[in-house]
PDB file of C-alpha atoms in Angstrom:
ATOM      1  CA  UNK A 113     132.381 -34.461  -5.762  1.00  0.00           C
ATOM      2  CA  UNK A 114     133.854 -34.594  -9.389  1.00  0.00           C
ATOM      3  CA  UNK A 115     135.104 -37.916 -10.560  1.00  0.00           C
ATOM      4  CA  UNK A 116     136.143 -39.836 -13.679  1.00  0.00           C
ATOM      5  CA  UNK A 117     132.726 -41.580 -13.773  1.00  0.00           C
ATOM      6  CA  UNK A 118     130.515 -38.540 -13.157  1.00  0.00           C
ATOM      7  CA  UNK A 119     129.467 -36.549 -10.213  1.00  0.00           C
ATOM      8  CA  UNK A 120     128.693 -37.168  -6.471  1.00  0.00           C
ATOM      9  CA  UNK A 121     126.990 -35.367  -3.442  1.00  0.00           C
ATOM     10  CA  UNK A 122     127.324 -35.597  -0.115  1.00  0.00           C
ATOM     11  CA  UNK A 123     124.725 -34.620   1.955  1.00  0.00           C
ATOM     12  CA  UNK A 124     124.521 -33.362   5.471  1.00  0.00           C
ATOM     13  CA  UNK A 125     124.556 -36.114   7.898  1.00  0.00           C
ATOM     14  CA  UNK A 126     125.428 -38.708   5.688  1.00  0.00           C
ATOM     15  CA  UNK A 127     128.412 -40.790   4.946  1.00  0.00           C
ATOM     16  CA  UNK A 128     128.147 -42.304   1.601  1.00  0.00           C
ATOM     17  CA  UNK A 129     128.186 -39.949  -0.974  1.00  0.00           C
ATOM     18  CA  UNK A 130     124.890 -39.578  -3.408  1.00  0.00           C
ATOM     19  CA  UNK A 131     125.731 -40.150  -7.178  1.00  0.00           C
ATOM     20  CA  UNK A 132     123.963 -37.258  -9.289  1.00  0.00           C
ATOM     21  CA  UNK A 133     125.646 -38.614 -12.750  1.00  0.00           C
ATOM     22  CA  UNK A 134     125.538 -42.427 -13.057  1.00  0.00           C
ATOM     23  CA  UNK A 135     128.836 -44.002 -12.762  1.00  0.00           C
ATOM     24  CA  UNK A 136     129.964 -44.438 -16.965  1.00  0.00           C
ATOM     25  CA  UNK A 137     133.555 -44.185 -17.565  1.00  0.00           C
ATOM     26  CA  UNK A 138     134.947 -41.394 -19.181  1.00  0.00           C
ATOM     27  CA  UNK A 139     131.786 -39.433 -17.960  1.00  0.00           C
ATOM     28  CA  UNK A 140     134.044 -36.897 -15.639  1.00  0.00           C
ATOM     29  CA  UNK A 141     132.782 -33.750 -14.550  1.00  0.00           C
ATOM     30  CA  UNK A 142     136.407 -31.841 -14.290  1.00  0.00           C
ATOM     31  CA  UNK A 143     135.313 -28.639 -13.229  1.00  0.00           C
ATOM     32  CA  UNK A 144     132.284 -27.210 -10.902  1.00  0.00           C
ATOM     33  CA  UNK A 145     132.034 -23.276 -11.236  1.00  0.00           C
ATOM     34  CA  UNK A 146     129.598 -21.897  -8.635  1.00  0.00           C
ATOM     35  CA  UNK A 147     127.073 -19.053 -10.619  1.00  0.00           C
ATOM     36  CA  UNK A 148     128.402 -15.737  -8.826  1.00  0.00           C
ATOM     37  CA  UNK A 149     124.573 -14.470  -9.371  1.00  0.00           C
ATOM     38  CA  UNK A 150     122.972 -17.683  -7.623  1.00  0.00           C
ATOM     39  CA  UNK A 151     123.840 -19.129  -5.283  1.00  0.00           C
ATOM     40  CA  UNK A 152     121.968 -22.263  -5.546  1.00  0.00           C
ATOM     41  CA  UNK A 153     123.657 -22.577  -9.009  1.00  0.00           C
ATOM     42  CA  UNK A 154     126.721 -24.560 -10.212  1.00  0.00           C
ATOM     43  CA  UNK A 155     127.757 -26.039 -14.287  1.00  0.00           C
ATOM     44  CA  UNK A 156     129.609 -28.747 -14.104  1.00  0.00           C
ATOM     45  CA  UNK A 157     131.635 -29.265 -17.307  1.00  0.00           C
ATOM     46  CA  UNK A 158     133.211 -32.723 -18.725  1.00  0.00           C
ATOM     47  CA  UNK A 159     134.695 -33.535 -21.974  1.00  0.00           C
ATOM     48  CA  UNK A 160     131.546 -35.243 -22.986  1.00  0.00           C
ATOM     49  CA  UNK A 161     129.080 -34.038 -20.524  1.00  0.00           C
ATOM     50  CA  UNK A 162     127.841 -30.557 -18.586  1.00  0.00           C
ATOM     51  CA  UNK A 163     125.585 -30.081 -15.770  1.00  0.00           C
ATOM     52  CA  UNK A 164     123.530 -27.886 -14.415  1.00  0.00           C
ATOM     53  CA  UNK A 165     123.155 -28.602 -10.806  1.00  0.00           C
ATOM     54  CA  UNK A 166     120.387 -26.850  -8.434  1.00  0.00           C
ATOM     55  CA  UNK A 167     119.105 -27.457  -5.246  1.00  0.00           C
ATOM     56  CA  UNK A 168     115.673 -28.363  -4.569  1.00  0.00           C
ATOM     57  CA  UNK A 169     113.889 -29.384  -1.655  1.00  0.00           C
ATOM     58  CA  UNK A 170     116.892 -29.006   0.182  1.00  0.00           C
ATOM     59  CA  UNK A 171     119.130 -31.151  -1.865  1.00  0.00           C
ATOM     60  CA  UNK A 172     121.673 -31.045  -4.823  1.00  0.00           C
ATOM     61  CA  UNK A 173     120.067 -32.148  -8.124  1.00  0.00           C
ATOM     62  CA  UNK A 174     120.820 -32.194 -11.883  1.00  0.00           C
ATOM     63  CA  UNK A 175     118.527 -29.866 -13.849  1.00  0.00           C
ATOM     64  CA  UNK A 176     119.991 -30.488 -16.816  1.00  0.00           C
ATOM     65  CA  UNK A 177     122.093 -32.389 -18.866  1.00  0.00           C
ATOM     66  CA  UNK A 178     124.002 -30.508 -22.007  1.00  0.00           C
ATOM     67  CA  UNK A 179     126.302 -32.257 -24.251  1.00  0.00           C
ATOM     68  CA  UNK A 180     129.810 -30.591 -24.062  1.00  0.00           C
ATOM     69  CA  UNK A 181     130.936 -31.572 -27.488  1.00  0.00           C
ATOM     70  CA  UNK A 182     134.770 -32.415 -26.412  1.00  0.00           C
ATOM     71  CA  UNK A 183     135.586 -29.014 -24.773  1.00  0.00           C
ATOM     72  CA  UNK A 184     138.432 -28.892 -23.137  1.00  0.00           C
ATOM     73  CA  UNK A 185     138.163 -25.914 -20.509  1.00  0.00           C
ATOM     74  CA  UNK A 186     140.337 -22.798 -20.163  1.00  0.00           C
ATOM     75  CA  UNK A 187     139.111 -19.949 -18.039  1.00  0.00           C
ATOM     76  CA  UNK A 188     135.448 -19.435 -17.605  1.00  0.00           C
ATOM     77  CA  UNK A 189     133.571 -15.961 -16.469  1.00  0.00           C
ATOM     78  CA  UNK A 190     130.260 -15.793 -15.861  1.00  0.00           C
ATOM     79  CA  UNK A 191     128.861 -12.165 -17.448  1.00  0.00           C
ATOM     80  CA  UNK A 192     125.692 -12.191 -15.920  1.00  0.00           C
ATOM     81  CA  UNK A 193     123.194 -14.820 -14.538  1.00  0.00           C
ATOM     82  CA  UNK A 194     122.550 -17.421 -16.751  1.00  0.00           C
ATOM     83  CA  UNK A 195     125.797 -16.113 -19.478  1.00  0.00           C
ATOM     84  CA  UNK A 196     128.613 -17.938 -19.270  1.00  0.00           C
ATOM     85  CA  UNK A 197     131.886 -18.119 -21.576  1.00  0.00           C
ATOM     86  CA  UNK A 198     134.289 -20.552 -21.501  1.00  0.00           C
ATOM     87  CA  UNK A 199     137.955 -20.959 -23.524  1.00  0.00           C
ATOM     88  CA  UNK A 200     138.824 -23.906 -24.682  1.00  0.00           C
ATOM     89  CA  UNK A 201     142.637 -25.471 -25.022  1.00  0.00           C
ATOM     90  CA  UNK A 202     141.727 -26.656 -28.274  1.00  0.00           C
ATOM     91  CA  UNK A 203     141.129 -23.063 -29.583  1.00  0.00           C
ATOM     92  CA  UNK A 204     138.501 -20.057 -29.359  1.00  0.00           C
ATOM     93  CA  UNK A 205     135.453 -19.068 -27.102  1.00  0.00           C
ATOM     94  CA  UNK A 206     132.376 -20.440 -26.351  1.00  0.00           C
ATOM     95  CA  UNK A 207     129.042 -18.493 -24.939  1.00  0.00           C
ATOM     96  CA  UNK A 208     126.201 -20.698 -23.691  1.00  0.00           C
ATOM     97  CA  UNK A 209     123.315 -18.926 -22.229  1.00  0.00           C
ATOM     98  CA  UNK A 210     121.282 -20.989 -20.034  1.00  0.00           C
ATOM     99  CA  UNK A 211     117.886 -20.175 -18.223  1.00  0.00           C
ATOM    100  CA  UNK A 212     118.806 -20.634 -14.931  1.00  0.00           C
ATOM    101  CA  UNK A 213     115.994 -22.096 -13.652  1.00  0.00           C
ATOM    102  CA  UNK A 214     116.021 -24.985 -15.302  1.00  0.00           C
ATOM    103  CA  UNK A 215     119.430 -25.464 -17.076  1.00  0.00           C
ATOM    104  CA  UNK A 216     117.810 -25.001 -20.378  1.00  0.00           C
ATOM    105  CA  UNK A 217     120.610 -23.792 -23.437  1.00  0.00           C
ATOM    106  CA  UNK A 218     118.475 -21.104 -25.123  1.00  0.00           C
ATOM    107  CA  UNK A 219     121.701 -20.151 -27.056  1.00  0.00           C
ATOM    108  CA  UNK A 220     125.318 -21.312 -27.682  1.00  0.00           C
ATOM    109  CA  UNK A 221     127.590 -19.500 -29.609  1.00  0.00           C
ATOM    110  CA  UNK A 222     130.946 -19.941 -30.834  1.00  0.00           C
ATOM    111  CA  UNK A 223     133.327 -17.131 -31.136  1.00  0.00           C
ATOM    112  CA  UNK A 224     137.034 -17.376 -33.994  1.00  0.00           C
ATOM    113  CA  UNK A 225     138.655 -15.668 -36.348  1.00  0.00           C
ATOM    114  CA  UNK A 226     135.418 -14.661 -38.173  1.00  0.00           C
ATOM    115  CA  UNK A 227     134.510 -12.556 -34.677  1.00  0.00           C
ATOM    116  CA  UNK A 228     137.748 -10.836 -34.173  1.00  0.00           C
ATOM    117  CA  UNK A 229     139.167 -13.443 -32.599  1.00  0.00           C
ATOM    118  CA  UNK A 230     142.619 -15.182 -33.938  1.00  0.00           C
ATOM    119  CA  UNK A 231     142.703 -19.211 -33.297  1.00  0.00           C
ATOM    120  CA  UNK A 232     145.639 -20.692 -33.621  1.00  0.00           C
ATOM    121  CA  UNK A 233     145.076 -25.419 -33.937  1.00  0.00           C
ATOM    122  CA  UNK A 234     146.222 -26.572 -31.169  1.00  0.00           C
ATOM    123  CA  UNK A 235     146.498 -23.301 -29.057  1.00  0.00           C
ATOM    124  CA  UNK A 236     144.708 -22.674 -26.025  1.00  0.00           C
ATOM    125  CA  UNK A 237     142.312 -19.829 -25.831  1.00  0.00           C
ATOM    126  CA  UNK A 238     141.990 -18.854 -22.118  1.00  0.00           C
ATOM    127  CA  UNK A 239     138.961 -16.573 -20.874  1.00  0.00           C
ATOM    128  CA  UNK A 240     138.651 -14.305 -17.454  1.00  0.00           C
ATOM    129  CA  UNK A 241     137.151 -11.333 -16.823  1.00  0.00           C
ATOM    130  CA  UNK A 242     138.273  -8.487 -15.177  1.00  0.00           C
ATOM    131  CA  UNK A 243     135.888  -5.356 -13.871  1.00  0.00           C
ATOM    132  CA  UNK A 244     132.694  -6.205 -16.358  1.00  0.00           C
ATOM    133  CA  UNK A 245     135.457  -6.717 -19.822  1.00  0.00           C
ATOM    134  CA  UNK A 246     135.652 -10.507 -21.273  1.00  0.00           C
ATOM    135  CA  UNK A 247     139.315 -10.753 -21.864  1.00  0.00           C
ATOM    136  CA  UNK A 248     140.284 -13.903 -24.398  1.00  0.00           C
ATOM    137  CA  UNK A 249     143.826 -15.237 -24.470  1.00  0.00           C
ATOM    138  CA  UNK A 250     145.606 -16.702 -26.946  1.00  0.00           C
ATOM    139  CA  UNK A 251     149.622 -17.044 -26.237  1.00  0.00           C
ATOM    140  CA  UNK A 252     150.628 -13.445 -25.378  1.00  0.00           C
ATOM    141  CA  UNK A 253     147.710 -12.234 -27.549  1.00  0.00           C
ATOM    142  CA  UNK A 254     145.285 -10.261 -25.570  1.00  0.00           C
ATOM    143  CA  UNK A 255     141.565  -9.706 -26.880  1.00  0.00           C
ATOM    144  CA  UNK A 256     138.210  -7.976 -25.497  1.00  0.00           C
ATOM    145  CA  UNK A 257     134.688  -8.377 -26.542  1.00  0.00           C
ATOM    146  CA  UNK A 258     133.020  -5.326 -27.265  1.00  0.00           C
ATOM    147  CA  UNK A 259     129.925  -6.519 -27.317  1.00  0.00           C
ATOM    148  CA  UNK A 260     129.909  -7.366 -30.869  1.00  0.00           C
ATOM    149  CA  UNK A 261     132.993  -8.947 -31.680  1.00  0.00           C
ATOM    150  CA  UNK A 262     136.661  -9.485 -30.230  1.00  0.00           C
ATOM    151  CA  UNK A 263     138.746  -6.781 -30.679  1.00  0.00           C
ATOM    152  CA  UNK A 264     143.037  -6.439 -29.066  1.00  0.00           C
ATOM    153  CA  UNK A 265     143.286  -5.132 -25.907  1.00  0.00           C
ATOM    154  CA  UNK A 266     145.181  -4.528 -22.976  1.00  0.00           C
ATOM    155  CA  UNK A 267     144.804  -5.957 -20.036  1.00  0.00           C
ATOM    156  CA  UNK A 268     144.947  -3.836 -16.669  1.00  0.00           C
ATOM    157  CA  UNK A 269     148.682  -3.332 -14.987  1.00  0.00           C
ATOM    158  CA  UNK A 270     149.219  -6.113 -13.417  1.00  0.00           C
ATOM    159  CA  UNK A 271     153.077  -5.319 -12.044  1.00  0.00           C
ATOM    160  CA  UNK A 272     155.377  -7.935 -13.151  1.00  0.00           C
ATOM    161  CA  UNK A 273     152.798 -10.503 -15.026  1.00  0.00           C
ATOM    162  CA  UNK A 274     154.889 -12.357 -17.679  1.00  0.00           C
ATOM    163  CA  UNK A 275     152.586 -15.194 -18.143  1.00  0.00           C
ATOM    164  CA  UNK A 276     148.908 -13.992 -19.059  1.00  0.00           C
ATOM    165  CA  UNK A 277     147.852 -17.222 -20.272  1.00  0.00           C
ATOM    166  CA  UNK A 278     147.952 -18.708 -17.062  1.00  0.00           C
ATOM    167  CA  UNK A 279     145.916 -15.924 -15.325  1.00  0.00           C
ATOM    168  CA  UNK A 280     143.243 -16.803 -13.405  1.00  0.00           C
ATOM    169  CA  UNK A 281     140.559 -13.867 -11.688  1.00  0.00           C
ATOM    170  CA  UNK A 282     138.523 -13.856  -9.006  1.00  0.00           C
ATOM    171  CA  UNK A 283     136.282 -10.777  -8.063  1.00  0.00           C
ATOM    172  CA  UNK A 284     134.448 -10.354  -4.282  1.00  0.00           C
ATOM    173  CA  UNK A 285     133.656  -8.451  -1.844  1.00  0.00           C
ATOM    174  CA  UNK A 286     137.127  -8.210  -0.461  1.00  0.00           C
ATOM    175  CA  UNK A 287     138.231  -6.795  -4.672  1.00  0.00           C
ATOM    176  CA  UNK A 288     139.454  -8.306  -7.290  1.00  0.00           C
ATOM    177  CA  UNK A 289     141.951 -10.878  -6.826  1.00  0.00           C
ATOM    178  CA  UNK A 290     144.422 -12.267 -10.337  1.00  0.00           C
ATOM    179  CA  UNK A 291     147.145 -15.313  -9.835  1.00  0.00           C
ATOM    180  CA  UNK A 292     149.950 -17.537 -12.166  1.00  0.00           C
ATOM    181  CA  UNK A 293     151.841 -19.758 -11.342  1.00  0.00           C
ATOM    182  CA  UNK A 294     154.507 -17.660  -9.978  1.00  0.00           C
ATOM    183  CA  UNK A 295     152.532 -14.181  -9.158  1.00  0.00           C
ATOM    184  CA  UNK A 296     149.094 -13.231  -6.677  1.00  0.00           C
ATOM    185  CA  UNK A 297     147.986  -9.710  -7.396  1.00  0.00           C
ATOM    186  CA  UNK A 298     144.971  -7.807  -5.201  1.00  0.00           C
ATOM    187  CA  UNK A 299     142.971  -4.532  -6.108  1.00  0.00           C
ATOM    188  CA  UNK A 300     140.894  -3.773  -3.032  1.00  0.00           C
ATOM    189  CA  UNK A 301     137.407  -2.600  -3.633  1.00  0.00           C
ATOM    190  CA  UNK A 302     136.828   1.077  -5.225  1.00  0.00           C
ATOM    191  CA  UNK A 303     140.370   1.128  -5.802  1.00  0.00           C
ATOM    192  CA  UNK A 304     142.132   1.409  -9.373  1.00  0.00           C
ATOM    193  CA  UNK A 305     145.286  -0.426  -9.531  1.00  0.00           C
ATOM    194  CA  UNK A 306     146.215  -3.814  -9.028  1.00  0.00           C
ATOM    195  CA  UNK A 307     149.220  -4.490  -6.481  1.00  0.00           C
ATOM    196  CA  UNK A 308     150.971  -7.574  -6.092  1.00  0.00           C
ATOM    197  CA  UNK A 309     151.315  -9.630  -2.533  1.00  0.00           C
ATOM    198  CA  UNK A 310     154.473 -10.780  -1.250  1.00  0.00           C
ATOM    199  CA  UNK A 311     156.154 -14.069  -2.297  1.00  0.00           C
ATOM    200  CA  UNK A 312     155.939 -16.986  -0.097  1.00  0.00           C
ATOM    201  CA  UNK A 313     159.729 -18.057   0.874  1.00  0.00           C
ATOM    202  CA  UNK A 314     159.487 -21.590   0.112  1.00  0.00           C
ATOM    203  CA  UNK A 315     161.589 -24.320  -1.161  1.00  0.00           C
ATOM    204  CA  UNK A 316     159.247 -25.312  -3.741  1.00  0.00           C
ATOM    205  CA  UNK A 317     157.988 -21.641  -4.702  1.00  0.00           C
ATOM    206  CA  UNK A 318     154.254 -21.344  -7.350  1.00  0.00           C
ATOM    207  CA  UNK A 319     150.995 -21.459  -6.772  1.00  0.00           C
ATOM    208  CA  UNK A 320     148.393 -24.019  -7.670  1.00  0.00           C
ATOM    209  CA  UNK A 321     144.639 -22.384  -7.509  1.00  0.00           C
ATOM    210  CA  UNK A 322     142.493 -19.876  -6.146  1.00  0.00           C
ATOM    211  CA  UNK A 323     139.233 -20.322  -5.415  1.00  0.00           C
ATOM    212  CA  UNK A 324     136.285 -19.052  -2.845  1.00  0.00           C
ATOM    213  CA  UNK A 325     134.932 -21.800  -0.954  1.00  0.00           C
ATOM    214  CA  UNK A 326     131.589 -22.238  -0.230  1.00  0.00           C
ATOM    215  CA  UNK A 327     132.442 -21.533   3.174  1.00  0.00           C
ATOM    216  CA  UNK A 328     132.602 -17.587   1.917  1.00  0.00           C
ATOM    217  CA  UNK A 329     136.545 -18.107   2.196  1.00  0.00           C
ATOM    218  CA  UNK A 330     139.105 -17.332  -0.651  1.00  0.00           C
ATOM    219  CA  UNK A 331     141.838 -20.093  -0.439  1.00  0.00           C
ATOM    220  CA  UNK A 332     145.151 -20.006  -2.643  1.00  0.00           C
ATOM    221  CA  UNK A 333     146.373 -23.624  -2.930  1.00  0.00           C
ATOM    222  CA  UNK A 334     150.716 -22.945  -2.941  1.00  0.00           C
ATOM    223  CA  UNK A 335     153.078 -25.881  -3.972  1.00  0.00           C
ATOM    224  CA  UNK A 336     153.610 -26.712  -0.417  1.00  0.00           C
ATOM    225  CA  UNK A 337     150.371 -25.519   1.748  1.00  0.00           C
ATOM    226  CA  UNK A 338     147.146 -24.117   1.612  1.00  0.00           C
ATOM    227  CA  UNK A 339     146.494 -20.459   2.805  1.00  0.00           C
ATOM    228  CA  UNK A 340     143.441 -18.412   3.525  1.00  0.00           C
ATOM    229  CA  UNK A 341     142.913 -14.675   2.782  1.00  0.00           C
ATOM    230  CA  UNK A 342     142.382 -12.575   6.228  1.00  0.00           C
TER     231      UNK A 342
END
């Protein structure tokens, strides 16, 4: 449970929640992203503190503690275990390799205009990844990392997108799933080509999030209800 003052658990059984971060003000954990390689595995990121959270001996615990330093988060894709890169509204991309084990940062790198990649003050850099590529987005700006440095790019057809910074990409065993605000595309496993899924008719049409659930459910949160991929 992320809050302004840090991060809960609750445990099975119990009714109180368990406080992993003490309660300081302006300590918020804003965003848990599950490690897609362990599943015992989540970062928690604030704009002053990160996380590493593991379970041991049955029960959620912080393995680490990482200063942030004030980044504001924008997309993050997890390359492989461990490799993580996040955007950042403020501008550019940031790499932090962690040993997973024990949440320790053996390397943190920051990526600009000096590694392909154009930052504009004040201008959000978003990051997903789509079929093994690190796409960074800046405006309607589209770059890839090659491996050594950002270079423009394309991102795959996705019929209709007309706001890429907003994307946000999800990949399973059910395929590859992209959203906006406005837009939910699906390319089903093995296939090529990205298709996108009906519009809800709504009065208050747009979309909200998309997320898996640790449930093993992928759940799109719409303006006015919550739906559930079958």
């Amino acid at each position: 449970i992320a809050d302004r003052k840090g991060l809960a658990v609750l445990d099975p059984g119990q009714a109180v929640p368990r406080r992993l971060v003490p309660a300081v003000q302006g300590d918020a954990v804003r965003w848990l992203l599950a490690s897609r390689y362990d599943a015992g595995r989540v970062l928690g990121i604030g704009a002053r503190l990160a996380v590493w959270l593991g379970v041991v001996d049955g029960r959620w615990q912080v393995l680490q503690r990482l200063p942030s330093g004030g980044l504001d988060l924008d997309g993050a894709h997890e390359s492989g275990a461990g490799q993580w890169w996040l955007g950042d509204r403020a501008g550019g991309v940031q790499r932090w390799e962690l040993d997973t084990a024990t949440g320790q940062l053996l390397q943190h790198r920051q990526f600009g205009t000096d590694d392909g990649l154009p930052v504009s003050p004040g201008r959000a850099t978003r990051v997903l990844g789509i079929g093994g590529q690190v796409y960074a987005i800046n405006g309607a700006a589209v770059h890839g990392h090659d491996g050594q440095r950002f270079r423009p790019a394309v991102l795959p057809v996705l019929p209709g997108l007309e706001r890429p910074w907003e994307l946000t990409v999800l990949q399973g065993a059910q395929g590859t799933f992209a959203m906006t605000s406005r837009r939910v595309w699906w390319r089903p496993p093995a296939a090529t080509q990205f298709r996108e899924l009906p519009a809800l008719h709504s009065k208050t049409p747009g979309y909200a999030s998309l997320d898996w659930h640790s449930d093993g459910q992928l759940r799109l949160l719409a303006r006015d209800r919550l739906l559930q991929w079958a």
